[in-house]
Amino acid sequence: MTSLMPLTTVFPGLVWLMATLALVQGLRRAALWRVGAAAPVAWLDGLVKLPKRYLVDVHHVVARDAYASRMHAVVAGGLLAASILTALAILPPIAGFRPYWFVVALAFGVTAIGSLLVGARRYPAKQKRLSAGRFQILPVLLVAYAVGGTMTALLLAFGIGGVFAPFALALAAAGGLGLAFEVRHGPMRHAAAGALHLVAHPRPGRFEGRPDTALQPLDLDAPRLGSDMPADFTWNRLLSYDACVSCGRCEIACPAFAAGQPLNPKKLIQDLVAGLSPAEPAYAGNPYPGGRQPQGDRGPLAGLIGPDARIHPDTLWSCTTCRACVEECPMMIEHVDAVVSLRRHQTLERGALPEKAVGPVTELRQSGDPGGRPLSARTDFAAGVDLPVMAERGGAEILLWLGEGAYDLRYGRSLRALIRLLREAGVDFAVLGAEERDTGDLARRLGDEATFQALARENIATLAKYRFERIVTADPHALHALRHEYPAFGGRYTVAHHTALLLELIRAGKLNPARLPDLSVTYHDPCYLARYNGETEAPRAVLDAIGVSRSEMARSGKRAMCCGGGGGAPVSDIPGERRIPDLRMAQAAETGAGIVAVACPSCTAMLEGVTGRTAEIRDIAELLLQAVEAGR
């Protein structure tokens, strides 16, 4: 290695050795995924679309953190380029071409800069949301490989050997082989698992520019329902958990974590990873709030949920299923799917629902409403209002789905405002009345798939009796179930949120609102409207059409914070240090707005329940009605 020729052979050979070691370590890791259940994967389609999924979809999320985006582009791009260029130099014509080695040195130099950017987030002090442990050695290995590679490439470019060559090559080998070794259990695992995860993603629709948020139906005749141990998950979901880079973006987005409830989505994913293998290194990130740190057994057949298992039941039931974690994850991991799968086993196999959730789920099973209220009472809010009923008319242009909010006196005012607007615009609509059952959203999110499927089939049978062009609802949870989850059971409908219909009526000239510039308004995005269904513009466009002074909260649109009302959280009622709606109203207060506009009955209830608030909570339909009446 002190002469020119051996170095041109040994240096590329080192990279090939790194690749071989990485492959061996990757295959050893893949053996763990094979314990999972089978899953259909469109391999060819995924491989063809991998570059786009990585460079566009993943980096769209990564780019939200400008520093991380630059760091990742430099270190990943440099590492790949330097390694590939060096590996190609195994060919004699390239190895002897000195200018080529200047290009290799440049690529390693870029890698070195990226490595320093990686290190700056961890030394001298680690960013709070990042995990430590073996991740702390990552910048050291990157710097060693990059600096050693740069020195070796420059020696070859200048035709210099001597005493410097062994040192440079040894430094590159230490860093490079160290990185390859870390593919099995260390921080480089995400690089290999992440690429394969993007190919075999369990929700490929996410890469097609449309919401792919519906829960997958559960085969109720299967021998095991839901997930209790790692082997219950499909193999590509086990793979997806290994793609986690422990960056902590999900952690800082999670409303339950912010409220001090015992949930940290990053640790949840890492517990799923650790539960698969006894050899997994110890977790070195922020724990679950509340001081509960059970460990439990490890292995493919080890139970994951229990007071003494890796995941405490309270952690499982703290999730609001808001998908903020999913929205922020740069590796596009599906945390909520994991939570619901674990809940399904707890509910259907063990009957282990939270105590306060037993009553609502039982009522759903028996009466079709979580409050046990008569279905005929759903229209009581409209006393004195002529409310057309489908059974009396046989059909209408629009079927107005009232949802559970119709039973609430406060939200009844919002529905009355909506109905007055529909009449003002001359819309042909009707409701199901006593034939409308709950969509089953609450049951499904709590893991009671059997009750959800029963309610879905009953509702679908009812809807089949009538003719209508589309369904309109003011409840985003009902919207999501009807639009995205009922099709799996044969119920395919055109479903719109009431704000989308109201905007349509304004633009068609059927509603003529006055402008209300004296009202200062901030809009709260419902999770099941913005993140689950991608609708963020229609509510804002309605507010802009009535001329209010509108300001945005720090967290808005698809990145808005949850009100705390989804996923069965209000009936699970897991205590925390604070309340999620209190945190959200504090964010609203920062805007100085006098009104928080809402577009969901759950959000209305949760935010109006905040004590000491200074802002008024009003549905967009109520604000629009005020403007329409002012314009007469």
XYZ file of C-alpha atoms in Angstrom:
632
model
C 0.000 0.000 0.000
C 3.035 2.273 -0.095
C 3.176 2.156 -3.895
C 0.640 3.537 -6.331
C -0.737 0.336 -7.865
C -1.697 -1.555 -4.705
C -3.534 1.488 -3.367
C -5.658 1.787 -6.520
C -6.719 -1.786 -5.933
C -7.074 -1.802 -2.160
C -9.095 1.428 -1.911
C -11.899 0.324 -4.279
C -11.675 -3.115 -2.687
C -12.406 -1.501 0.669
C -15.684 -0.083 -0.675
C -16.667 -3.461 -2.105
C -15.874 -5.008 1.263
C -18.063 -2.370 2.928
C -20.896 -3.204 0.544
C -20.530 -6.911 1.272
C -20.550 -6.371 5.033
C -23.569 -4.061 4.743
C -25.375 -6.693 2.685
C -24.607 -9.420 5.211
C -25.780 -7.230 8.087
C -28.866 -6.233 6.125
C -29.765 -9.859 5.419
C -29.350 -10.691 9.089
C -31.783 -7.876 9.878
C -34.179 -8.989 7.149
C -34.406 -12.408 8.780
C -36.280 -10.691 11.616
C -38.863 -9.157 9.250
C -39.666 -12.594 7.878
C -41.426 -13.539 11.114
C -44.182 -11.086 10.152
C -47.319 -12.020 8.266
C -47.443 -12.001 4.478
C -48.308 -8.792 2.665
C -48.964 -8.059 -1.018
C -46.253 -5.832 -2.502
C -46.055 -4.476 -6.055
C -42.293 -4.905 -6.249
C -41.721 -3.768 -9.818
C -43.869 -0.672 -9.435
C -42.187 0.188 -6.141
C -38.678 -0.202 -7.529
C -39.471 1.942 -10.566
C -40.955 4.674 -8.357
C -38.272 4.539 -5.635
C -36.263 7.541 -6.941
C -39.367 9.737 -7.006
C -40.552 8.525 -3.614
C -37.149 9.273 -2.089
C -36.199 12.488 -3.854
C -39.675 14.057 -3.925
C -41.998 12.587 -1.313
C -39.470 12.000 1.452
C -37.565 15.214 0.850
C -40.809 17.197 0.808
C -41.098 16.320 4.500
C -37.376 16.554 5.246
C -37.322 20.075 3.769
C -39.592 21.385 6.526
C -36.429 21.549 8.631
C -34.067 23.608 6.469
C -30.951 22.583 8.387
C -31.828 18.890 8.270
C -32.620 19.171 4.568
C -29.237 20.668 3.715
C -27.455 18.241 6.018
C -29.188 15.216 4.544
C -28.664 16.271 0.933
C -24.967 16.890 1.465
C -24.086 13.861 3.572
C -26.299 11.324 1.753
C -25.453 12.639 -1.692
C -21.763 12.823 -0.935
C -21.646 9.398 0.702
C -23.377 7.676 -2.200
C -21.384 9.503 -4.863
C -18.032 8.954 -3.171
C -18.688 5.271 -2.514
C -19.988 4.512 -6.006
C -17.182 6.409 -7.716
C -14.583 4.600 -5.627
C -16.198 1.233 -6.248
C -16.081 1.837 -10.019
C -12.348 2.406 -9.795
C -11.921 -1.344 -9.507
C -11.752 -1.113 -13.317
C -8.081 -0.606 -14.346
C -8.708 2.148 -16.960
C -10.436 4.272 -14.334
C -8.032 3.445 -11.518
C -5.081 4.786 -13.439
C -6.749 8.044 -14.510
C -5.543 10.629 -12.001
C -8.158 13.349 -12.756
C -10.826 10.811 -11.828
C -9.439 10.668 -8.290
C -9.816 14.432 -7.965
C -13.554 13.930 -8.576
C -13.596 11.160 -5.956
C -11.785 13.442 -3.502
C -14.380 16.152 -4.140
C -17.220 13.727 -3.398
C -15.538 12.627 -0.168
C -14.965 16.281 0.711
C -18.670 16.971 0.327
C -19.329 13.973 2.566
C -16.971 15.419 5.163
C -18.881 18.705 5.189
C -22.143 16.812 5.609
C -20.611 14.738 8.386
C -19.718 17.890 10.283
C -23.301 19.103 9.879
C -24.483 15.783 11.333
C -22.084 16.145 14.230
C -23.112 19.729 14.951
C -26.575 18.494 15.971
C -25.046 16.141 18.537
C -21.841 17.764 19.779
C -21.106 19.464 22.110
C -24.803 19.163 23.079
C -27.402 16.911 21.459
C -30.687 18.402 20.288
C -33.378 17.366 22.752
C -35.636 15.563 20.268
C -32.822 13.371 18.895
C -31.966 9.969 20.319
C -28.482 9.300 21.672
C -27.002 5.823 22.104
C -25.388 4.430 18.979
C -26.575 7.437 17.012
C -23.844 9.416 18.785
C -21.147 7.439 16.972
C -22.642 8.113 13.533
C -20.914 11.478 12.901
C -17.603 10.021 14.129
C -17.790 7.155 11.642
C -18.896 9.491 8.847
C -16.019 11.900 9.492
C -13.481 9.072 9.624
C -14.701 7.590 6.324
C -14.964 10.985 4.628
C -11.613 12.361 5.777
C -9.804 9.069 5.182
C -11.413 8.773 1.766
C -10.525 12.352 0.835
C -6.888 11.856 1.824
C -6.631 8.547 -0.028
C -8.219 9.932 -3.184
C -5.879 12.962 -3.141
C -2.858 10.717 -2.725
C -3.959 8.784 -5.796
C -4.715 11.966 -7.713
C -1.252 13.346 -7.079
C 0.455 9.956 -7.432
C 1.787 10.090 -3.878
C 2.225 7.025 -1.697
C 4.631 6.786 1.199
C 3.767 6.742 4.873
C 0.532 8.706 4.437
C -1.251 6.031 2.438
C -1.635 3.374 5.166
C -2.871 5.982 7.639
C -5.438 7.458 5.219
C -6.665 4.044 4.149
C -6.903 2.808 7.750
C -8.973 5.871 8.692
C -11.314 5.311 5.751
C -11.585 1.604 6.602
C -12.383 2.272 10.241
C -15.168 4.666 9.333
C -16.479 2.776 6.309
C -16.550 -0.684 7.839
C -18.012 0.804 11.009
C -20.863 2.313 8.984
C -21.472 -0.996 7.227
C -21.484 -2.869 10.537
C -24.148 -0.510 11.878
C -26.635 -1.653 9.216
C -27.944 -4.442 11.445
C -28.605 -2.749 14.785
C -27.142 0.719 14.504
C -28.043 4.069 12.956
C -27.289 2.961 9.380
C -30.132 0.469 9.584
C -32.552 3.177 8.519
C -30.677 3.727 5.270
C -31.136 0.140 4.103
C -34.546 -0.421 5.693
C -35.728 3.011 4.602
C -35.087 2.396 0.918
C -36.779 -1.007 1.014
C -39.649 0.470 3.042
C -40.310 3.036 0.317
C -40.503 0.218 -2.227
C -42.771 -2.024 -0.121
C -44.746 0.720 1.672
C -48.052 -0.582 3.117
C -49.833 2.540 1.827
C -48.498 3.165 -1.699
C -51.369 5.564 -2.347
C -49.532 8.151 -0.232
C -47.092 8.581 -3.109
C -49.827 9.187 -5.666
C -50.869 12.637 -4.456
C -54.090 11.530 -2.746
C -55.040 10.796 0.856
C -54.484 7.137 1.683
C -55.758 7.243 5.227
C -58.511 4.631 5.469
C -57.884 1.818 7.940
C -57.609 -1.577 6.308
C -60.611 -3.841 7.016
C -59.963 -6.664 9.453
C -60.916 -10.225 8.578
C -63.124 -11.053 11.534
C -62.854 -14.777 10.767
C -59.057 -14.763 11.144
C -57.632 -16.973 13.930
C -56.047 -13.919 15.598
C -57.509 -10.429 15.529
C -55.241 -7.402 15.627
C -51.666 -7.389 16.878
C -50.359 -8.457 20.247
C -46.781 -9.429 19.402
C -44.302 -8.464 16.667
C -45.100 -11.563 14.598
C -48.732 -10.367 14.281
C -47.700 -7.428 12.101
C -47.081 -7.894 8.389
C -43.441 -8.166 7.398
C -43.420 -4.829 5.558
C -44.745 -3.046 8.637
C -41.923 -4.549 10.735
C -39.624 -3.288 7.993
C -41.180 0.175 8.184
C -40.495 0.444 11.920
C -36.817 -0.267 11.216
C -36.842 2.727 8.850
C -37.255 5.057 11.862
C -34.303 7.456 12.189
C -35.273 8.513 15.740
C -35.327 12.145 14.592
C -38.094 13.051 17.048
C -40.262 14.998 14.609
C -43.257 12.837 15.531
C -42.500 13.423 19.184
C -42.701 17.213 19.008
C -45.847 17.060 16.838
C -47.770 14.665 19.107
C -50.524 16.410 21.108
C -50.613 13.651 23.726
C -46.864 13.981 24.341
C -47.216 17.766 24.598
C -49.985 17.312 27.158
C -47.837 14.992 29.277
C -49.872 11.884 28.580
C -47.909 8.611 28.555
C -47.335 8.547 24.783
C -44.256 9.327 22.711
C -44.731 8.106 19.118
C -40.973 7.829 18.598
C -40.564 5.553 21.590
C -43.646 3.596 20.543
C -42.035 2.763 17.202
C -38.752 1.950 18.906
C -40.566 -0.335 21.340
C -42.002 -2.189 18.352
C -38.459 -2.489 16.990
C -36.977 -3.544 20.327
C -39.772 -6.028 20.930
C -38.714 -7.932 17.819
C -35.174 -8.752 18.920
C -33.498 -9.341 22.309
C -30.255 -8.028 20.772
C -31.657 -4.557 20.065
C -29.602 -1.795 21.747
C -31.287 0.105 24.566
C -33.502 3.043 23.628
C -31.716 6.349 24.228
C -34.343 8.992 23.482
C -37.010 10.837 25.445
C -39.211 8.405 27.411
C -42.975 8.237 27.707
C -44.196 11.055 29.974
C -45.421 10.009 33.390
C -42.488 7.899 34.522
C -43.782 4.530 33.315
C -40.934 2.667 31.673
C -41.874 -1.020 31.552
C -39.520 -3.233 29.586
C -41.109 -6.659 29.197
C -39.939 -9.649 27.209
C -38.475 -9.440 23.715
C -38.875 -11.675 20.720
C -41.264 -12.271 17.803
C -43.781 -14.027 20.074
C -43.467 -11.725 23.093
C -46.558 -9.761 24.107
C -46.205 -6.025 23.506
C -49.043 -4.576 25.603
C -49.555 -4.851 29.348
C -48.771 -3.157 32.667
C -45.364 -4.886 32.722
C -44.861 -5.252 28.960
C -42.946 -2.893 26.686
C -46.007 -0.735 25.994
C -48.351 0.161 28.834
C -52.075 0.124 27.929
C -52.349 3.812 28.862
C -49.793 4.593 26.151
C -51.951 2.821 23.593
C -55.152 4.631 24.604
C -53.570 8.087 24.772
C -53.416 8.375 20.975
C -56.002 10.677 19.364
C -55.276 9.090 15.932
C -54.733 12.633 14.634
C -51.904 11.522 12.279
C -49.696 14.476 13.239
C -46.884 11.960 13.794
C -47.469 10.433 10.364
C -47.592 13.856 8.707
C -44.232 14.841 10.201
C -42.365 11.558 9.709
C -39.676 11.961 7.014
C -39.644 8.185 6.494
C -43.436 8.080 6.067
C -44.008 5.507 8.825
C -47.624 4.729 9.744
C -47.752 5.119 13.522
C -51.562 5.262 13.720
C -51.988 1.986 11.844
C -49.784 0.337 14.462
C -51.798 1.836 17.315
C -55.131 0.711 15.865
C -53.819 -2.784 15.132
C -52.703 -3.123 18.759
C -56.037 -1.721 19.958
C -57.943 -4.248 17.843
C -56.307 -7.113 19.695
C -56.934 -5.510 23.065
C -60.604 -4.897 22.277
C -61.590 -7.937 20.238
C -59.406 -10.644 21.776
C -58.971 -9.465 25.350
C -61.989 -7.225 25.902
C -59.555 -4.789 27.495
C -61.087 -1.433 26.593
C -60.457 1.496 28.942
C -63.137 1.477 31.639
C -64.790 4.711 30.497
C -64.947 3.511 26.886
C -66.911 0.351 27.672
C -70.241 2.161 27.977
C -70.103 4.079 24.652
C -68.910 1.011 22.716
C -71.621 -1.153 24.284
C -74.252 1.425 23.343
C -72.938 1.510 19.794
C -73.336 -2.251 19.557
C -76.845 -2.236 20.986
C -78.466 0.989 19.795
C -76.298 2.458 17.022
C -75.376 5.533 19.075
C -72.518 5.882 21.598
C -74.756 7.782 24.006
C -77.549 5.245 23.853
C -79.916 7.957 22.638
C -82.920 7.127 20.429
C -82.091 7.473 16.754
C -85.355 9.344 16.320
C -84.026 12.077 18.641
C -81.204 12.946 16.227
C -83.425 15.602 14.587
C -84.676 17.162 17.822
C -82.260 20.060 17.320
C -84.392 21.157 14.362
C -87.633 21.569 16.330
C -89.757 24.125 14.514
C -87.713 23.804 11.329
C -89.052 22.083 8.241
C -86.504 19.314 7.848
C -87.082 17.058 4.808
C -86.697 13.329 5.539
C -85.622 10.818 2.911
C -88.217 8.225 3.919
C -90.969 10.713 3.058
C -89.468 11.872 -0.231
C -87.580 8.901 -1.604
C -84.633 11.013 -2.725
C -82.997 14.425 -2.979
C -80.028 16.027 -4.682
C -78.117 16.098 -1.395
C -78.323 13.763 1.571
C -77.376 15.762 4.653
C -75.607 13.441 7.096
C -76.116 14.904 10.571
C -73.717 12.816 12.633
C -73.424 12.479 16.400
C -73.089 16.246 16.807
C -76.808 16.564 16.132
C -77.517 15.335 19.680
C -75.457 18.144 21.200
C -77.403 21.300 21.984
C -74.453 23.534 21.159
C -73.675 21.929 17.836
C -77.377 21.847 17.051
C -77.066 25.626 16.588
C -74.384 25.047 13.949
C -76.572 22.556 12.117
C -79.536 24.932 12.230
C -77.340 27.610 10.658
C -76.281 25.172 7.939
C -79.885 24.208 7.197
C -80.922 27.864 6.957
C -78.107 28.457 4.475
C -79.159 25.471 2.377
C -82.717 26.787 2.279
C -81.478 30.272 1.426
C -79.576 28.835 -1.539
C -82.508 26.702 -2.693
C -80.649 23.413 -2.242
C -82.653 20.220 -2.608
C -81.681 18.192 0.464
C -83.039 15.698 2.964
C -81.855 13.766 6.026
C -82.209 10.134 7.057
C -83.683 11.057 10.422
C -84.318 7.988 12.562
C -82.655 5.778 9.941
C -79.239 7.386 10.418
C -76.983 5.318 12.642
C -73.537 6.288 13.843
C -70.900 5.691 11.143
C -68.921 3.562 13.591
C -65.849 5.804 13.543
C -65.502 5.738 17.334
C -65.760 1.955 17.483
C -63.198 1.491 14.723
C -60.640 3.834 16.281
C -61.047 2.062 19.621
C -60.326 -1.240 17.918
C -63.889 -2.617 17.807
C -63.809 -3.526 14.134
C -66.778 -5.875 14.496
C -69.106 -3.089 15.616
C -67.792 -0.752 12.933
C -68.399 -3.283 10.181
C -71.906 -4.019 11.452
C -72.809 -0.323 11.529
C -71.230 0.271 8.122
C -73.275 -2.493 6.517
C -76.483 -1.289 8.148
C -75.900 2.271 6.959
C -74.979 1.121 3.463
C -78.196 -0.905 3.274
C -80.189 2.150 4.359
C -78.506 4.423 1.825
C -79.196 1.920 -0.938
C -82.936 2.579 -0.534
C -82.706 6.211 -1.629
C -81.483 8.231 -4.567
C -79.149 11.172 -4.087
C -76.227 12.683 -5.942
C -73.922 13.218 -3.003
C -73.678 13.213 0.762
C -72.815 16.403 2.625
C -71.834 16.418 6.296
C -70.470 18.897 8.814
C -68.692 16.085 10.695
C -65.180 15.289 9.340
C -65.190 11.925 11.134
C -68.377 10.912 9.332
C -66.979 12.394 6.125
C -63.881 10.223 6.347
C -65.770 7.034 7.155
C -68.313 7.523 4.368
C -65.798 8.701 1.776
C -62.799 6.453 2.438
C -63.769 3.542 4.686
C -67.233 2.494 3.502
C -66.066 1.680 -0.070
C -64.352 -1.471 1.268
C -67.837 -2.717 2.190
C -69.578 -1.700 -1.036
C -70.624 1.834 -0.094
C -69.228 4.176 -2.726
C -70.489 7.741 -2.545
C -69.525 11.272 -3.464
C -69.078 12.886 -0.064
C -68.376 16.577 0.628
C -67.739 18.607 3.738
C -70.228 21.366 4.434
C -67.572 24.059 3.978
C -66.878 22.800 0.448
C -70.597 22.976 -0.398
C -70.941 26.439 1.144
C -68.004 27.702 -0.903
C -69.580 26.217 -4.019
C -72.860 28.027 -3.284
C -71.067 31.339 -2.739
C -69.157 31.056 -5.996
C -72.352 30.121 -7.855
C -74.039 33.273 -6.550
C -76.641 31.328 -4.574
C -75.405 32.808 -1.302
C -74.524 36.497 -1.175
C -72.778 37.296 2.089
C -71.844 40.771 3.256
C -68.309 41.413 4.432
C -67.564 41.380 8.154
C -64.169 43.133 8.467
C -64.661 43.858 12.164
C -64.430 40.169 13.062
C -60.936 38.854 13.866
C -60.859 35.115 13.204
C -58.362 32.278 13.350
C -59.307 28.908 11.896
C -58.663 25.577 13.623
C -58.146 22.708 11.178
C -59.875 19.455 12.200
C -57.469 16.522 11.891
C -59.990 14.367 10.046
C -60.621 17.128 7.519
C -57.088 18.449 6.919
C -54.787 15.463 7.412
C -57.189 12.627 6.683
C -58.935 14.260 3.716
C -56.565 16.995 2.545
C -59.182 19.763 2.803
C -57.622 22.961 4.086
C -58.636 25.593 1.508
C -62.452 25.519 1.416
C -62.961 26.653 5.045
C -60.465 29.481 4.586
C -61.996 30.506 1.269
C -65.415 30.826 2.937
C -63.923 33.000 5.670
C -62.182 35.152 3.073
C -65.452 35.485 1.140
C -67.116 37.110 4.151
C -64.191 39.489 4.604
C -63.174 38.709 8.167
C -59.717 39.632 9.417
C -58.153 36.172 9.323
C -54.897 35.117 10.993
C -53.210 31.737 11.137
C -52.047 29.864 14.192
C -48.424 28.761 14.350
C -49.602 25.234 13.603
C -52.180 25.183 10.828
C -53.293 23.283 7.744
C -52.077 19.703 7.580
C -49.656 20.477 10.408
C -52.310 21.801 12.791
C -52.502 20.581 16.370
C -55.337 18.255 17.355
C -58.150 19.458 19.623
C -57.920 16.170 21.542
C -61.314 14.895 20.413
C -60.368 12.101 18.001
C -59.523 8.420 18.239
C -61.796 7.821 21.207
C -59.551 9.948 23.437
C -62.484 11.720 25.184
C -63.936 8.371 26.308
C -60.542 6.732 26.964
C -59.758 9.741 29.164
C -56.109 8.981 29.935
C -54.857 11.664 32.336
C -51.876 13.855 31.562
C -50.144 16.892 32.956
C -52.258 19.223 30.811
C -55.276 19.039 28.494
C -54.797 19.023 24.723
C -57.622 21.532 24.041
C -56.055 23.925 26.555
C -52.812 23.798 24.562
C -54.645 24.415 21.306
C -56.590 27.379 22.672
C -53.340 28.850 23.976
C -52.023 28.704 20.408
C -55.221 30.391 19.213
C -54.794 33.108 21.845
C -51.348 33.924 20.453
C -53.018 35.191 17.259
C -55.084 37.747 19.174
C -58.225 36.669 17.302
C -61.572 37.096 19.026
C -63.134 34.116 17.258
C -61.850 30.601 16.656
C -63.637 29.261 13.590
C -64.272 25.523 13.606
C -65.672 22.980 11.168
C -66.211 19.873 13.283
C -68.588 19.012 16.159
C -65.792 17.330 18.129
C -63.591 20.411 17.819
C -66.483 22.627 18.887
C -67.069 20.556 22.026
C -63.401 20.234 22.964
C -62.448 23.886 22.435
C -65.608 25.289 24.042
C -64.787 23.182 27.092
C -61.622 25.197 27.753
C -62.082 27.323 30.858
C -60.876 30.900 30.952
C -60.720 31.250 27.165
C -61.217 34.720 25.731
C -62.097 33.737 22.160
C -65.546 32.678 20.980
C -65.924 29.305 19.240
C -68.088 29.483 16.103
C -68.691 27.102 13.238
C -68.024 28.456 9.760
C -71.696 27.936 8.908
C -72.657 30.251 11.775
C -70.265 32.948 10.576
C -71.489 32.653 6.993
C -75.130 32.884 8.085
C -74.309 36.074 9.974
C -72.751 37.516 6.835
C -75.663 36.448 4.621
C -78.171 38.020 6.982
C -76.089 41.206 7.126
C -76.173 41.362 3.334
C -79.941 41.398 3.034
